[in-house]
Every structure is written in C-alpha cells, then in structure tokens.
Short mmCIF file of C-alpha atoms and ligand atoms in Angstrom, two decimals:
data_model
loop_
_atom_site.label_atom_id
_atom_site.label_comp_id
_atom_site.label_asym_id
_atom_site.label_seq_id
_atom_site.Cartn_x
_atom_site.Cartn_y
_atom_site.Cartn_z
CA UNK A 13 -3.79 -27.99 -9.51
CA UNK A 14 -7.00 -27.01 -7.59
CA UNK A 15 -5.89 -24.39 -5.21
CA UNK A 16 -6.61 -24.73 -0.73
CA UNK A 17 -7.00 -22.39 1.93
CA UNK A 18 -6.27 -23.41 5.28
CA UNK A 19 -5.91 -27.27 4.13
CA UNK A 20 -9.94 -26.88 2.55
CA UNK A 21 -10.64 -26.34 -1.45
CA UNK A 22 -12.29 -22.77 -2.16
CA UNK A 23 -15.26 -24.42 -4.09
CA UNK A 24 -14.87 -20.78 -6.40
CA UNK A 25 -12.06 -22.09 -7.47
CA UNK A 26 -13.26 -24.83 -9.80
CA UNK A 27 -15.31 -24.75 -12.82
CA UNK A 28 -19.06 -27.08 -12.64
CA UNK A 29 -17.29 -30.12 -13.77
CA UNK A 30 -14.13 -29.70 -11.07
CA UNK A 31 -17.12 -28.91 -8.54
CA UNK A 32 -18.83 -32.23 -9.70
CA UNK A 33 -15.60 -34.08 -9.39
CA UNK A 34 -15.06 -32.50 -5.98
CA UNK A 35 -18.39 -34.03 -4.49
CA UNK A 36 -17.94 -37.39 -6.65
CA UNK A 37 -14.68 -37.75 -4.32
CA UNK A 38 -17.10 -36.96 -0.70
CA UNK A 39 -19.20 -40.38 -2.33
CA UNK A 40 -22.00 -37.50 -3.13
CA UNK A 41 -23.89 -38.22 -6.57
CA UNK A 42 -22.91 -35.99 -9.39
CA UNK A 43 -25.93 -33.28 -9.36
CA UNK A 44 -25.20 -32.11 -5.83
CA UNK A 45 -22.09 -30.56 -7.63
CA UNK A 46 -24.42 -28.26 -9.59
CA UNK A 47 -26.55 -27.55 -6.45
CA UNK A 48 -23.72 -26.60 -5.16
CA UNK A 49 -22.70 -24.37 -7.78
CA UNK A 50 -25.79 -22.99 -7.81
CA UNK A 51 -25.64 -21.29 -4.58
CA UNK A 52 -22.09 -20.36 -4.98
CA UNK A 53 -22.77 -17.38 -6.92
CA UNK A 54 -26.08 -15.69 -5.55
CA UNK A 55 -25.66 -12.55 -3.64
CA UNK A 56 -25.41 -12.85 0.55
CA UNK A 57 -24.37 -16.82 0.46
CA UNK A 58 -21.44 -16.67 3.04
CA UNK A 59 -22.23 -19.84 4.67
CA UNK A 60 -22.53 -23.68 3.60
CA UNK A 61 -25.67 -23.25 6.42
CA UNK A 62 -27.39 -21.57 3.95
CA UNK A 63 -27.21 -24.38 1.38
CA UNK A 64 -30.90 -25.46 2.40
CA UNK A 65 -31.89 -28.26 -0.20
CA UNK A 66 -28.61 -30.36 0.81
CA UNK A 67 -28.63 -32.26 3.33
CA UNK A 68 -27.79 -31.23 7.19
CA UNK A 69 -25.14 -33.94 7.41
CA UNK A 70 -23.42 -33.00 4.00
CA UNK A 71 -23.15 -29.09 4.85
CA UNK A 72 -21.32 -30.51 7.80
CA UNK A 73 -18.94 -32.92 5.47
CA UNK A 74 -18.66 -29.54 2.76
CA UNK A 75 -17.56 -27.18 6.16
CA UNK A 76 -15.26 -29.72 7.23
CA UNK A 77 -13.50 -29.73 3.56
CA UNK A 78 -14.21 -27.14 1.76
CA UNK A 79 -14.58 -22.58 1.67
CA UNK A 80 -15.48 -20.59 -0.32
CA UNK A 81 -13.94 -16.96 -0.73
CA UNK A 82 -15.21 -13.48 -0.78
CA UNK A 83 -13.76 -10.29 -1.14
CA UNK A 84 -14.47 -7.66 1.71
CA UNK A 85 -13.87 -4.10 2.44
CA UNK A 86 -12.54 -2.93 -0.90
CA UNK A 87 -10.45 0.18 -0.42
CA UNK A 88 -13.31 1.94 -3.14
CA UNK A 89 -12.10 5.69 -5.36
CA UNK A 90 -14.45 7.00 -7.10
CA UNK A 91 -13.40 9.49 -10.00
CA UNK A 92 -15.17 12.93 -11.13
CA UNK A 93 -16.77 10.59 -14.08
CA UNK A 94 -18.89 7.93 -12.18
CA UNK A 95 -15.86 5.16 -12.48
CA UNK A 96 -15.07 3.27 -9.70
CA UNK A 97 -11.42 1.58 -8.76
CA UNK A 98 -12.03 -1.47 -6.28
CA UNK A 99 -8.40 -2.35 -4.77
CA UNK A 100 -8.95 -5.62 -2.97
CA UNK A 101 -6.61 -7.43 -0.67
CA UNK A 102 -4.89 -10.10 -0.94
CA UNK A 103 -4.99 -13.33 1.38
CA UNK A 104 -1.00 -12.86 1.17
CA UNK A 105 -1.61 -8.89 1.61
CA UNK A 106 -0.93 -8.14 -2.53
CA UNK A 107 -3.26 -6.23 -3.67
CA UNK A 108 -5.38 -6.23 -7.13
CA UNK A 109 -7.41 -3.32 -8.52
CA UNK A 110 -10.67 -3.50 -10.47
CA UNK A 111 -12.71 -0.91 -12.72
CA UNK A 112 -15.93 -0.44 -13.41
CA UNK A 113 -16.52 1.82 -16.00
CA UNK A 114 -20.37 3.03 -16.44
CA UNK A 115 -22.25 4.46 -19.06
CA UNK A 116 -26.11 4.96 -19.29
CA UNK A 117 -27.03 1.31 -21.12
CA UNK A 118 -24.01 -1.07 -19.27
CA UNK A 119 -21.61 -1.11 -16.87
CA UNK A 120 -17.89 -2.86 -18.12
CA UNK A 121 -15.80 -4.35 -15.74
CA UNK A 122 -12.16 -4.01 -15.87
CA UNK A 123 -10.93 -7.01 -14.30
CA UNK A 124 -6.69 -8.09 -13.44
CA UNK A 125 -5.62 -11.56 -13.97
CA UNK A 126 -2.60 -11.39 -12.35
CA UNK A 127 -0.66 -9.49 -9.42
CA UNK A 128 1.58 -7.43 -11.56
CA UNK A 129 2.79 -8.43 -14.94
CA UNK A 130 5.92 -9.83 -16.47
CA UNK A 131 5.22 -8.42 -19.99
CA UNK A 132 7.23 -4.75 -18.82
CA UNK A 133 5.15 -2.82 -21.51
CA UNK A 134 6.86 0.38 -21.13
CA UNK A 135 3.78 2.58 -21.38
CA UNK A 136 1.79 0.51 -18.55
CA UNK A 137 2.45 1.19 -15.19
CA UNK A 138 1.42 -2.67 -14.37
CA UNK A 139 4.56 -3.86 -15.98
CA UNK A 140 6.96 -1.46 -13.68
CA UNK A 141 5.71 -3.75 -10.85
CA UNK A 142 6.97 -6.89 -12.10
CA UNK A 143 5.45 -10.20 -12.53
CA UNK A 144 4.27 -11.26 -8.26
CA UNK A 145 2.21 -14.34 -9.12
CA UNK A 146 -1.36 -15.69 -11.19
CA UNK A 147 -5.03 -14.88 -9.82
CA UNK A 148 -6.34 -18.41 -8.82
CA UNK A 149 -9.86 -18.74 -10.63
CA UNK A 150 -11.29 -17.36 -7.41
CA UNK A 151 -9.55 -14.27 -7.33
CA UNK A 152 -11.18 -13.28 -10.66
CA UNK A 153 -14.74 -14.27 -9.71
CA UNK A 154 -14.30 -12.34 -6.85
CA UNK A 155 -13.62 -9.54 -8.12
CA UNK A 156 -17.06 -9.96 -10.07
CA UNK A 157 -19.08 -10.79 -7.71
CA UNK A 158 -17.52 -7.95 -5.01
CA UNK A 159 -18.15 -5.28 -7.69
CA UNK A 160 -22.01 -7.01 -8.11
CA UNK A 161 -22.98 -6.12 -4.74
CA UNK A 162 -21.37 -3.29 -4.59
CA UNK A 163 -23.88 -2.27 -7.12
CA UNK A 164 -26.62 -4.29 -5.67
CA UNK A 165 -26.25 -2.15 -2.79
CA UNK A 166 -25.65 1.68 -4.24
CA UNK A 167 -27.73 4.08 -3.82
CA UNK A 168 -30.38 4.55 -7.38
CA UNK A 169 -29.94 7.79 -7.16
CA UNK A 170 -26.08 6.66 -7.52
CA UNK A 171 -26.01 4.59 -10.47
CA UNK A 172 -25.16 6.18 -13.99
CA UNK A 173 -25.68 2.90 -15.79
CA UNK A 174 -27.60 -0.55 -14.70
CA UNK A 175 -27.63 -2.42 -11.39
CA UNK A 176 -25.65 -4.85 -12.62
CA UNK A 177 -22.27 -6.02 -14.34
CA UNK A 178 -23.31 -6.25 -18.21
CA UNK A 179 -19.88 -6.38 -19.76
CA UNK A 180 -16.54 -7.56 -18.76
CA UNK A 181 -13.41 -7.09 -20.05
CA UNK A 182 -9.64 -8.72 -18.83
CA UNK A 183 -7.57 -5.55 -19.36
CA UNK A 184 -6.66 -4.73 -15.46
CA UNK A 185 -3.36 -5.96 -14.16
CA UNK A 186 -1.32 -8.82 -15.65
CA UNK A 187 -1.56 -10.59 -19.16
CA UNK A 188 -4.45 -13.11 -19.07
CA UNK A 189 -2.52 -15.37 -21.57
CA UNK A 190 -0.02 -15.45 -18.92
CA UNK A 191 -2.06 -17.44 -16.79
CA UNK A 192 -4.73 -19.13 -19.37
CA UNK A 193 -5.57 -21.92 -17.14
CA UNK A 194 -6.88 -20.04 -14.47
CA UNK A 195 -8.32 -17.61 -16.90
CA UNK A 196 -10.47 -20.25 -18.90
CA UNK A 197 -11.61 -21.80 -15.74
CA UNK A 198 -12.84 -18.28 -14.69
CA UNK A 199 -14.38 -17.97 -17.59
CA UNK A 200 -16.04 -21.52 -17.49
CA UNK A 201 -17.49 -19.93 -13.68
CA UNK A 202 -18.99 -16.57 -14.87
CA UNK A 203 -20.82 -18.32 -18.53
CA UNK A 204 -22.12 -20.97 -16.63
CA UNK A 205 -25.61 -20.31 -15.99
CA UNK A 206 -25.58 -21.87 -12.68
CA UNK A 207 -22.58 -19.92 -12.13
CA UNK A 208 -22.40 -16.07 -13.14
CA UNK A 209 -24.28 -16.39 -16.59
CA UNK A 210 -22.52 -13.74 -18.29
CA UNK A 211 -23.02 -14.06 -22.25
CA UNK A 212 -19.96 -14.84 -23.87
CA UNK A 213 -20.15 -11.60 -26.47
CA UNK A 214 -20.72 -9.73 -23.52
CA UNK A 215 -16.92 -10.91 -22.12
CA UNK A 216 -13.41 -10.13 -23.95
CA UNK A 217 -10.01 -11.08 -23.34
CA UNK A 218 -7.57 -8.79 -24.02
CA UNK A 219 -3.69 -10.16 -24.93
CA UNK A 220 -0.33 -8.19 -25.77
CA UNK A 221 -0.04 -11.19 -28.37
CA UNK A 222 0.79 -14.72 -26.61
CA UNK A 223 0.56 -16.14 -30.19
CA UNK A 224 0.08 -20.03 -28.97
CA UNK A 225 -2.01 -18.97 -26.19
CA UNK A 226 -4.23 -17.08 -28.40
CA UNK A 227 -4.96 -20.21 -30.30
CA UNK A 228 -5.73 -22.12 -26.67
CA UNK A 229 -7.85 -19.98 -26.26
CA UNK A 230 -9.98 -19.74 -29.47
CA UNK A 231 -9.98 -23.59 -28.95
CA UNK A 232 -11.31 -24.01 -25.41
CA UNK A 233 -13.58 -20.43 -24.65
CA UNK A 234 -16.25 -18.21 -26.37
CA UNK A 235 -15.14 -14.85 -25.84
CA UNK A 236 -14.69 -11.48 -27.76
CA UNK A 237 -11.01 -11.02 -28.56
CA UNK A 238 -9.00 -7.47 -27.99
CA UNK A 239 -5.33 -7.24 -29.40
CA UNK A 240 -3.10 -4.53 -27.67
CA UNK A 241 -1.52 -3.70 -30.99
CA UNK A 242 0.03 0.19 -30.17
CA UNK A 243 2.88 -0.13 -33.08
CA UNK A 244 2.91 -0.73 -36.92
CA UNK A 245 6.51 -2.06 -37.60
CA UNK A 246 8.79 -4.13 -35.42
CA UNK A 247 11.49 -2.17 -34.27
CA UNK A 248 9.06 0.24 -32.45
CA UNK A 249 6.97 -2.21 -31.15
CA UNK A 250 10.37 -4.18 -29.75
CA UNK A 251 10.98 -1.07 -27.74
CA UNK A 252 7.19 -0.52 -26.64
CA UNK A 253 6.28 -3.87 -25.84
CA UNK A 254 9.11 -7.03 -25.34
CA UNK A 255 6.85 -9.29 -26.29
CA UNK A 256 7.53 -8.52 -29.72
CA UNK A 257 11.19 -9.84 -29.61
CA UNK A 258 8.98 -13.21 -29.33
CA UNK A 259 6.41 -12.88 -31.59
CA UNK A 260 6.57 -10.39 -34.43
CA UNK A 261 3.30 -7.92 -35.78
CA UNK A 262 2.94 -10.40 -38.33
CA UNK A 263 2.69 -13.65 -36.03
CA UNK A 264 0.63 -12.10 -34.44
CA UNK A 265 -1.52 -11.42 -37.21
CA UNK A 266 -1.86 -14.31 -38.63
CA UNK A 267 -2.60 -15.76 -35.37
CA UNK A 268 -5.89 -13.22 -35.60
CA UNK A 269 -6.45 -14.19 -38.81
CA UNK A 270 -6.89 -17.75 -37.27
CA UNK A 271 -8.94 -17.01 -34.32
CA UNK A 272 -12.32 -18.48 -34.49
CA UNK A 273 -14.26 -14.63 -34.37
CA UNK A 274 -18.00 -15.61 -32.98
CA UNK A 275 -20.55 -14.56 -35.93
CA UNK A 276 -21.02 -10.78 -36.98
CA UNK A 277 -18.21 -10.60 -33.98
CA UNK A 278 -14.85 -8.50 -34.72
CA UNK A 279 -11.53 -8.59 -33.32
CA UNK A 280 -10.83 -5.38 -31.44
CA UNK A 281 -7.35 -3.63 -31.63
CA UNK A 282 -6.35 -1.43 -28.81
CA UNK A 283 -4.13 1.27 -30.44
CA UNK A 284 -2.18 3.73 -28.06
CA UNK A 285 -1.27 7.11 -29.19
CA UNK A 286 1.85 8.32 -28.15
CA UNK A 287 3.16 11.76 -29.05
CA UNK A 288 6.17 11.20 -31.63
CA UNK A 289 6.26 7.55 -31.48
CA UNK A 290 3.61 5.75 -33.32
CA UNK A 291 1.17 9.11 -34.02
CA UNK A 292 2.14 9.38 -37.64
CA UNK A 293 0.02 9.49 -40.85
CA UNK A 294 2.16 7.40 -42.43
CA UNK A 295 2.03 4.53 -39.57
CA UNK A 296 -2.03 4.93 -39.67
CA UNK A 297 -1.50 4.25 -43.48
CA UNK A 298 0.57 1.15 -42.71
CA UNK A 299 -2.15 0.00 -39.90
CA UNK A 300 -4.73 0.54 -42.34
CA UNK A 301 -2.59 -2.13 -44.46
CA UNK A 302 -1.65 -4.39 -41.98
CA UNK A 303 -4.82 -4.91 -40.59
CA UNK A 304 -6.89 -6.19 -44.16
CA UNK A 305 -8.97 -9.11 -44.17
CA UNK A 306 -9.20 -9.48 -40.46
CA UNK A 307 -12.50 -8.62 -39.36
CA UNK A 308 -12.01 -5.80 -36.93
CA UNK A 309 -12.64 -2.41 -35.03
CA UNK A 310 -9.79 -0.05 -33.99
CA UNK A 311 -9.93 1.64 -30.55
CA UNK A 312 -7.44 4.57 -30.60
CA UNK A 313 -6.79 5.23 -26.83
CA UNK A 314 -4.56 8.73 -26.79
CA UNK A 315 -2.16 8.38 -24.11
CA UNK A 316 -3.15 8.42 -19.88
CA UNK A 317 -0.10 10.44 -18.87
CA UNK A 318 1.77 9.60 -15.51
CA UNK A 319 4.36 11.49 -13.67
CA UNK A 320 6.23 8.10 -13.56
CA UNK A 321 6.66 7.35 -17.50
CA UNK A 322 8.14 9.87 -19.95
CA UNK A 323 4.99 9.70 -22.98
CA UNK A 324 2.77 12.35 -23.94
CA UNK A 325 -0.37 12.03 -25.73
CA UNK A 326 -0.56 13.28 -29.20
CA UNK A 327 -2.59 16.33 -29.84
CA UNK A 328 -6.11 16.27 -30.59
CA UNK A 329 -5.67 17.44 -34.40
CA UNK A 330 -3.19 14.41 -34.56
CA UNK A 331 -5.58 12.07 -33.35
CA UNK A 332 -8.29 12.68 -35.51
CA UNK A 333 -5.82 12.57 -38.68
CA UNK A 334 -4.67 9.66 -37.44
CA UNK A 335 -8.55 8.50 -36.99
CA UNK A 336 -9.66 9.77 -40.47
CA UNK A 337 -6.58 7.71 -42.65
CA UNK A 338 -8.12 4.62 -40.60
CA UNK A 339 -11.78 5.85 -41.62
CA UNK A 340 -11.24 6.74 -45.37
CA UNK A 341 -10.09 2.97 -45.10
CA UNK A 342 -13.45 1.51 -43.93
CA UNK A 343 -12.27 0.66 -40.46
CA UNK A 344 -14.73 1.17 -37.59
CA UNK A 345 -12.19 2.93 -35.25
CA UNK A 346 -13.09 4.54 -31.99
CA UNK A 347 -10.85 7.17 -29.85
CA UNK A 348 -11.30 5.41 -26.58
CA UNK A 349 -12.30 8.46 -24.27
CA UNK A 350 -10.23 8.39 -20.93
CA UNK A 351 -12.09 7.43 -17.79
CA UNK A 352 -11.11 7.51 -14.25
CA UNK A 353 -7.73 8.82 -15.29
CA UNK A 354 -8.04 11.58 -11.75
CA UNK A 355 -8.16 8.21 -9.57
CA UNK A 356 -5.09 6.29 -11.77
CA UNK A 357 -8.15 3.93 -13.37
CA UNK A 358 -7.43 4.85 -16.68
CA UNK A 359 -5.66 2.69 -18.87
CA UNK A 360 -2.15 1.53 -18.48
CA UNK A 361 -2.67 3.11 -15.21
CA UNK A 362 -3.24 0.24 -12.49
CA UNK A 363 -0.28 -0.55 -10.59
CA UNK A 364 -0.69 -1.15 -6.43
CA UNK A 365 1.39 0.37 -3.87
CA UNK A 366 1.83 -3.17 -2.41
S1 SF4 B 415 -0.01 -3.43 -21.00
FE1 SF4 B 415 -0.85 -5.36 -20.24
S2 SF4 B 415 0.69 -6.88 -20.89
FE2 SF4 B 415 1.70 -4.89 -21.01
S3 SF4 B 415 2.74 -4.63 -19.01
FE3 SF4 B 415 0.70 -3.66 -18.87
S4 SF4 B 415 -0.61 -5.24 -18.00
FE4 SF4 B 415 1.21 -6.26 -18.79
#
C-alpha cells in the first residue's frame, strides 16, 4: 500500500517503477516518472517549483497530489570519537535514531527500520521498547539523505572521513526482515542511480534470523548480508534472542548456506560477547564448527554495557582467546571496536525516550 500525507502520496515513498506508475495514473508518459525521480534525491530540492524541465502546468498537477518528505532539525550528539547520533522526529512525534560512524576512507551509516522492535533481544535496548510500527520507505531514505547534508554542510576541518555516505548498514532500531517490503523498496530508492546510487556491496542488511524472509530477500535485492548470531547452541540463544524458539541455529544456517552471497562477497556474523554467557573457549570451538562451508567473516562485538540491562563484557584476555580459537580456524574475525558508546550510539544501544 503506497503510503499519504495529508490525502497526497510522498513521491519518496515509491521505488522508480511505483513513481512511473504514479505519473502513468496523472495521463503523464512514463519517462516523466524518472525525471521525477531524478530530482527527488539531489541536495536542496524542497519544492516541485524547482522541477524545471517539467512542465509549469504539471508541477501544478504534482503539488496538487503529491509531497515529498524531508527530515529537519535532527536533535544531533556527537561522541568523544567523531560519531554522530541523528534522532529525528516523527510525523506522529516517535522518534528514530541514526549513526554515522566515520573512519578516515568511509563513513557507515547506521540506519533503523522500524520504531522499536518486536524481536525483545534481551541484550538490545531497542527491544525493551517494544514493537511501535514499520518505517514507510520514506522514513529510511530520509534518514540518508538528512545525514548527506548534514555532511554536505560540516565544516572540512570537521570531517574525519569523506563528505559523503559511502557505506550503509540496517542495524539501528527494529528488525529489517520485520518490515521487508518497505525495506526492499528502500533499497530499490538508494541503488537506483537516478535515485541515491549507492553500490549494492557498499549496503548490508542485518537480520536476527527471519529464516523465510532471508530467502525474500536474497531473491528480490543485492545486498551484503550480516547475521546477528551471539550464541552457539539453542538453549542459550532461546534465552538471548526469542527468535530462536522460531527458528533454530541450524535453520538459520542453512538458510545462509542458501543465500545467494554476491562474488568474492561473505556473509558477516555479528557475535556479542557477554561475560559468562557465550565467552567460552569451548563455544568459540563450536562456532568455529558451526559456521564451515559458509563463506564468512566473524565480527566479535564485546559487550556496550547499560545501566538498564544486567551483562558485562568479557575481559580483554577472554576476547582475544575467544578471537584466536576462531583464527587458528581460518576465520577472518574482527573485534568490532565500540563507537559512540558515551552518546548511547553504540550497539544494542538505540532506544528513544519517546
Ligand atoms: S538486536 Fe535487533 S532484532 Fe534484537 S531487539 Fe535489538 S533491534 Fe530488535
């Protein structure tokens, strides 16, 4: 269902083929749709006015039935470590939270896909929220382009990393396989070329393991896939994550196994250390096992602790044992350093007030 605000359709809210559809149905010939969308998406286009190779009379037609949304005045933290949380509002007053995370060669965008999350992870702060409702299509874009001009419009002498979004990752709030329609359609916007012509290995999706969603969306997108893993044998990961009553570690698996992996492309598994829970040598040995003839990379991300949630992060001796079993095994695996934990931008650590 294509989504309207005040009785008009936000034009960000539909992929190039929705968009050509759209103008199809105001009697407008097909490539005005991708003139359309080609506007859409460059910096300082607020206004159909500013649409200058359509016609005068069809701007009017467009204003009279259709928007298109922006995000303004994010509330903006910026941590010690040069990442920066976006919180943006809501037309219903929820709000989402964004992170861009930048390094010298590329700045990665941690964007939400939903307003909360029903998934109740019980590391994440995100799932003590509860599920409030999907991002439409435009909500994600947004949250793209907002954080573009933001950078467009920093200060050089500001920037650690490029001027510009380079890599983009759905790991904010909310379980993108929770709300794959909107998701693929926002990922239709930012590859299009006309649209925000983002490189599909440059973009992963990140899932707590929505087995039949995961094969949706091998099917229907091009994107880098991240598993959040964080357990080696059921019964833990049935108290970590509920998800796993659903589907087990090895559904899920073999659902990776499946997934069509984009050439010399690798599946990445998002590992969480906890302190006396799933730190062991023996569970890296059983990891190491588990994960065999799925092309892969490990990221072990030691636990962002909160005041709210009881879990401590391992020490670091642990860590690196727990690193070197996965090592001496051939696996590429990575202790995710924690950024942007002083402003709560770390991960597992996004969760609005509202
Ligand atoms: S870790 Fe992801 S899936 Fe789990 S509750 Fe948090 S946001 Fe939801």
């Amino acid at each position: 269902m294509i989504e309207q605000r005040n009785n008009k359709t936000d034009l960000k809210n539909l992929s190039q083929d929705q968009l050509v559809e759209f103008v199809e149905g105001l009697g407008q010939p097909a490539f005005r749709g991708r003139q359309i969308m080609s506007w859409l998406y460059r910096p300082g286009i607020t206004d159909f006015e500013q649409m200058t190779d359509l016609a005068k009379i069809f701007r009017k037609v467009l204003a009279e039935n259709a928007c298109f949304s922006h995000f303004h005045n994010p509330v903006i933290e910026r941590a010690e470590d040069g990442c920066v949380k976006f919180g943006f509002k809501l037309d219903d007053g929820f709000m989402i939270e964004t992170v861009l995370i930048p390094e010298p060669d590329r700045n990665t965008l941690c964007i939400s896909s939903q307003v909360g999350c029903a998934m109740k992870c019980a590391f994440c702060l995100t799932g003590t929220m509860g599920f409030k409702r999907n991002l439409t299509p435009a909500e994600i874009v947004n949250q793209v382009c907002a954080v573009r001009d933001f950078l467009i419009n920093e200060p050089r002498e500001n920037l650690i990393g490029p001027d510009r979004v380079t890599n983009l990752v759905y790991m904010g709030m909310g379980e993108p396989l929770n709300n794959t329609e909107n998701v693929l359609t926002s990922l239709s916007i930012i590859q299009e070329q006309k649209g925000l012509d983002m490189a599909s290995r440059r973009i992963t999706v990140s899932t707590c393991g929505i087995v039949p969603q995961m094969k949706r969306l091998g099917e229907e997108a091009n994107v880098n896939l991240a598993i959040s893993l964080h357990a080696v044998d059921d019964e833990t990961r049935n108290t970590l994550m509920p998800v796993n009553h659903k589907y087990s570690i090895d559904e899920l698996l073999e659902a990776c196994r499946q997934y069509p992996i984009q050439k010399r492309k690798r599946i990445m598994f998002e590992y969480i250390l906890l302190a006396g829970i799933n730190d062991t040598d023996n569970e890296a040995r059983i990891l190491a096992k588990k994960l065999r003839n799925i092309p892969c990379k490990i990221n072990l991300i030691p636990y962002n602790e909160s005041p709210e949630l009881p879990y401590k992060s391992p020490s670091k001796k642990r860590i690196l044992s727990f690193q070197n079993i996965l090592r001496e095994a051939k696996y590429s695996v990575f202790i995710r350093s924690s950024r942007g934990s002083d402003i709560s931008a770390a991960c597992g650590q996004l969760a609005s007030k509202n």
